Amino acid sequence: MPLKSFYIVFRLIVFLGIFLMGSTSMNGQFFNKEIKAKILVEKNSEFYTFIATAENVTPSNYNLSYDYMIFTQDENGNTEKANRVERFYSKANQKEILTNLTVNFNLEGKTILVLIIYDVDGKPIGRDRIVLEEGGKSDIPITPEEELFTNTGDQARPQDGFVLQGFVLEKTITKAGRDFYRYFYSEFYNRQIITTKNILIKEVPGRGRNTRISVTVDDQLVWRFFAQPRKEFLKSMASTSLNRVLGQLQRLEQQNEQFTRY
């Protein structure tokens, strides 16, 4: 066998070996065995609602967390990600709604939704994925199981889902950062604020053992502070940050109105 042909065959064997090892590893993960992750679909006149659910099929209770992600791709192939991360308590043999995501029919470009459920050690134990090849124009069949589950009175869909407009994004690294995000988002939601601008809460290492939290609106910094674990301090910073965010949103809206007028 010529030397060139030998190298081609050798590289093919190595590639197949890596692929098979990867497939074996993925299949060995045993997702959805104890906690089943499922994204249900509800279709309205103008949009799809994708409902993230978790079903505990064991006789035990668990402290868990989930990461609900959406990836959107524009016509140039650029991909943007938004997600929501929360902890939750799963009771034995119960199925529950975690959160929801609304996608308008006019959303263009390939869109992928991913739900991953983690155990207390951060190990993924449940997952589900939906691919919308044509974005909001994709035709998604609604199964009888989804219709029954999403319409039951005792399992009302939570109102704290996120709509594909502006996002409140979280990039935190400590418990204090996550608590601040939770206080901020709770007040943001309670005020029923609707915006097309992305709001980012980002935490980075600061001085010594401290961390620094910044809040930006469309990449414009509106507030920054050094984190402390005290609850009252974080709540105070959440209120201050939200007021700064609202002020920036109002200024951007005024600028947009002036631009439209001219």
XYZ file of C-alpha atoms in Angstrom:
262
model
C 0.000 0.000 0.000
C 1.417 3.437 -0.942
C 2.420 5.596 2.005
C -0.157 8.315 1.159
C -3.017 5.789 1.058
C -1.842 4.301 4.343
C -2.076 7.696 6.070
C -5.569 8.292 4.683
C -6.781 4.905 5.980
C -5.060 5.493 9.327
C -6.715 8.891 9.814
C -10.110 7.389 8.939
C -9.684 4.641 11.542
C -8.681 7.183 14.196
C -11.693 9.371 13.364
C -14.119 6.439 13.586
C -12.574 5.374 16.877
C -13.038 8.821 18.385
C -16.609 9.016 17.086
C -17.541 5.618 18.532
C -15.954 6.436 21.879
C -17.857 9.700 21.989
C -21.142 7.963 21.153
C -20.553 5.332 23.812
C -19.767 8.012 26.364
C -22.915 9.960 25.513
C -25.129 6.889 25.651
C -23.565 5.959 28.971
C -24.788 9.172 30.536
C -28.277 7.682 31.136
C -30.202 10.914 30.846
C -33.877 11.100 31.869
C -33.751 7.915 33.944
C -34.633 9.382 37.363
C -35.535 12.955 36.394
C -37.107 13.409 32.980
C -36.567 16.736 31.221
C -39.235 17.605 28.646
C -40.004 20.728 26.636
C -43.739 20.922 25.914
C -45.165 23.044 23.112
C -48.221 25.276 23.232
C -49.354 27.126 20.094
C -51.349 30.357 20.185
C -52.491 32.675 17.406
C -49.228 34.635 17.255
C -46.544 32.614 18.983
C -45.262 29.323 20.343
C -44.762 28.823 24.062
C -42.127 26.233 24.993
C -42.716 24.987 28.533
C -39.801 23.449 30.427
C -40.898 20.577 32.689
C -39.272 18.088 35.045
C -40.723 14.742 36.097
C -39.380 12.892 39.138
C -40.000 9.182 38.523
C -38.403 8.035 41.794
C -39.737 7.748 45.386
C -37.129 10.285 46.588
C -36.972 14.081 46.802
C -34.125 15.977 45.149
C -32.499 19.408 45.173
C -31.869 20.157 41.511
C -31.181 22.977 39.091
C -31.942 23.573 35.443
C -30.506 25.536 32.555
C -33.031 26.492 29.865
C -31.242 27.820 26.784
C -32.185 29.247 23.404
C -29.752 29.611 20.509
C -30.751 31.761 17.529
C -28.861 32.029 14.262
C -29.135 34.977 11.880
C -28.771 34.963 8.097
C -25.003 35.504 8.395
C -24.567 32.397 10.532
C -23.938 34.327 13.755
C -25.351 32.594 16.839
C -26.708 34.294 19.957
C -27.527 32.547 23.225
C -29.861 33.444 26.063
C -30.652 31.260 29.020
C -32.271 31.003 32.405
C -30.711 29.120 35.337
C -32.645 28.303 38.495
C -32.589 25.886 41.416
C -35.697 23.891 42.303
C -36.909 21.162 44.650
C -38.327 18.068 43.003
C -40.736 15.960 45.047
C -41.069 12.213 44.642
C -43.190 11.019 41.713
C -44.225 14.521 40.694
C -44.176 16.379 37.403
C -43.801 20.139 37.479
C -43.471 23.145 35.204
C -40.189 25.017 35.611
C -40.501 28.022 33.315
C -41.514 28.911 29.778
C -40.184 30.649 26.703
C -42.305 32.442 24.112
C -41.220 32.665 20.478
C -43.068 34.868 18.006
C -43.957 33.436 14.606
C -41.967 36.186 12.864
C -38.672 35.031 14.409
C -36.367 34.137 11.526
C -33.355 31.850 11.391
C -32.608 28.440 12.849
C -33.445 28.269 16.551
C -32.531 25.587 19.076
C -34.016 25.195 22.562
C -32.199 23.077 25.141
C -33.263 22.077 28.648
C -30.704 20.466 30.956
C -31.412 19.379 34.544
C -28.511 18.982 36.997
C -28.248 17.147 40.296
C -26.898 18.756 43.474
C -23.309 18.027 42.355
C -23.786 19.729 38.999
C -23.995 16.501 37.012
C -26.465 16.579 34.072
C -29.164 13.950 34.624
C -31.972 15.080 32.315
C -32.098 16.819 28.957
C -34.375 17.656 26.039
C -33.934 19.626 22.819
C -36.142 21.147 20.130
C -34.796 22.402 16.804
C -36.738 25.004 14.810
C -35.163 24.894 11.376
C -37.202 27.877 10.167
C -37.442 29.779 13.446
C -40.966 30.834 14.384
C -42.256 29.691 11.008
C -41.467 26.053 11.807
C -44.421 23.676 11.894
C -44.435 21.878 15.248
C -47.050 19.183 15.931
C -48.784 19.391 19.320
C -49.250 16.001 20.949
C -52.328 15.047 23.030
C -50.052 14.654 26.068
C -48.905 18.259 25.750
C -52.455 19.568 25.335
C -53.632 17.748 28.447
C -50.695 18.802 30.563
C -50.589 22.459 29.552
C -54.340 22.936 30.038
C -54.714 21.411 33.517
C -55.881 23.842 36.163
C -53.579 22.579 38.903
C -50.491 23.001 36.753
C -50.896 26.592 35.635
C -48.051 27.781 33.479
C -45.769 30.082 35.482
C -45.807 33.730 34.484
C -42.096 34.220 35.059
C -40.974 32.780 31.748
C -38.953 34.812 29.310
C -40.097 36.198 25.975
C -37.811 36.496 22.987
C -37.502 40.267 23.186
C -34.919 41.731 25.517
C -33.249 39.361 27.991
C -32.080 39.650 31.570
C -28.900 37.604 31.263
C -26.820 36.224 34.117
C -23.089 35.539 34.209
C -22.334 35.130 37.923
C -19.707 33.059 39.712
C -20.671 33.136 43.416
C -23.753 32.648 45.569
C -23.839 36.395 46.271
C -23.933 37.055 42.538
C -26.734 34.566 41.983
C -28.704 36.013 44.913
C -28.306 39.512 43.494
C -29.581 38.318 40.105
C -32.574 36.692 41.800
C -33.466 39.881 43.723
C -32.970 42.022 40.629
C -35.023 39.786 38.365
C -37.814 39.452 40.947
C -38.204 43.245 41.160
C -37.801 43.572 37.378
C -40.616 41.069 36.828
C -42.896 42.502 39.537
C -42.770 45.901 37.822
C -43.815 44.221 34.550
C -41.001 45.856 32.585
C -41.013 45.088 28.858
C -38.053 46.092 26.716
C -36.268 45.052 23.539
C -32.890 45.789 25.148
C -30.680 43.111 26.683
C -29.751 43.567 30.340
C -26.619 41.759 31.506
C -25.638 41.050 35.094
C -21.989 40.010 35.122
C -19.751 39.073 38.046
C -15.941 38.996 37.841
C -13.133 38.559 40.406
C -12.302 41.797 42.213
C -9.946 42.821 44.993
C -8.701 39.975 47.168
C -11.529 37.533 47.679
C -14.181 40.033 46.631
C -16.031 39.993 43.349
C -17.379 42.883 41.308
C -20.859 42.919 39.801
C -21.745 45.109 36.835
C -25.124 45.792 35.243
C -25.276 46.826 31.591
C -28.062 47.746 29.167
C -27.160 46.882 25.579
C -23.459 46.806 26.542
C -23.683 50.212 28.277
C -22.646 50.150 31.941
C -25.266 51.604 34.297
C -24.123 50.346 37.723
C -21.166 48.546 39.286
C -20.345 47.515 42.859
C -18.314 45.095 44.957
C -20.424 42.162 46.125
C -21.191 41.348 49.751
C -23.078 38.265 50.952
C -25.472 40.251 53.169
C -29.083 39.919 52.025
C -30.093 43.511 52.768
C -27.092 44.874 50.916
C -27.833 42.777 47.816
C -31.498 43.792 47.868
C -30.494 47.436 48.135
C -28.094 47.056 45.202
C -30.818 45.300 43.203
C -33.200 48.254 43.706
C -30.494 50.791 42.877
C -29.444 48.844 39.785
C -33.008 48.532 38.555
C -33.562 52.280 38.931
C -30.393 52.905 36.914
C -31.598 50.415 34.283
C -34.998 52.111 34.041
C -33.322 55.494 33.661
C -31.156 54.187 30.828
C -34.132 52.544 29.106
C -36.045 55.837 29.276
C -33.107 57.744 27.780
C -32.789 55.218 24.948
C -36.516 55.454 24.287
C -36.353 59.259 24.150
C -33.399 59.086 21.769
C -35.338 56.690 19.552
C -38.374 59.007 19.536
C -36.201 61.992 18.583
C -34.551 59.971 15.811
C -37.944 58.862 14.486
C -39.229 62.447 14.539
C -36.317 63.619 12.415
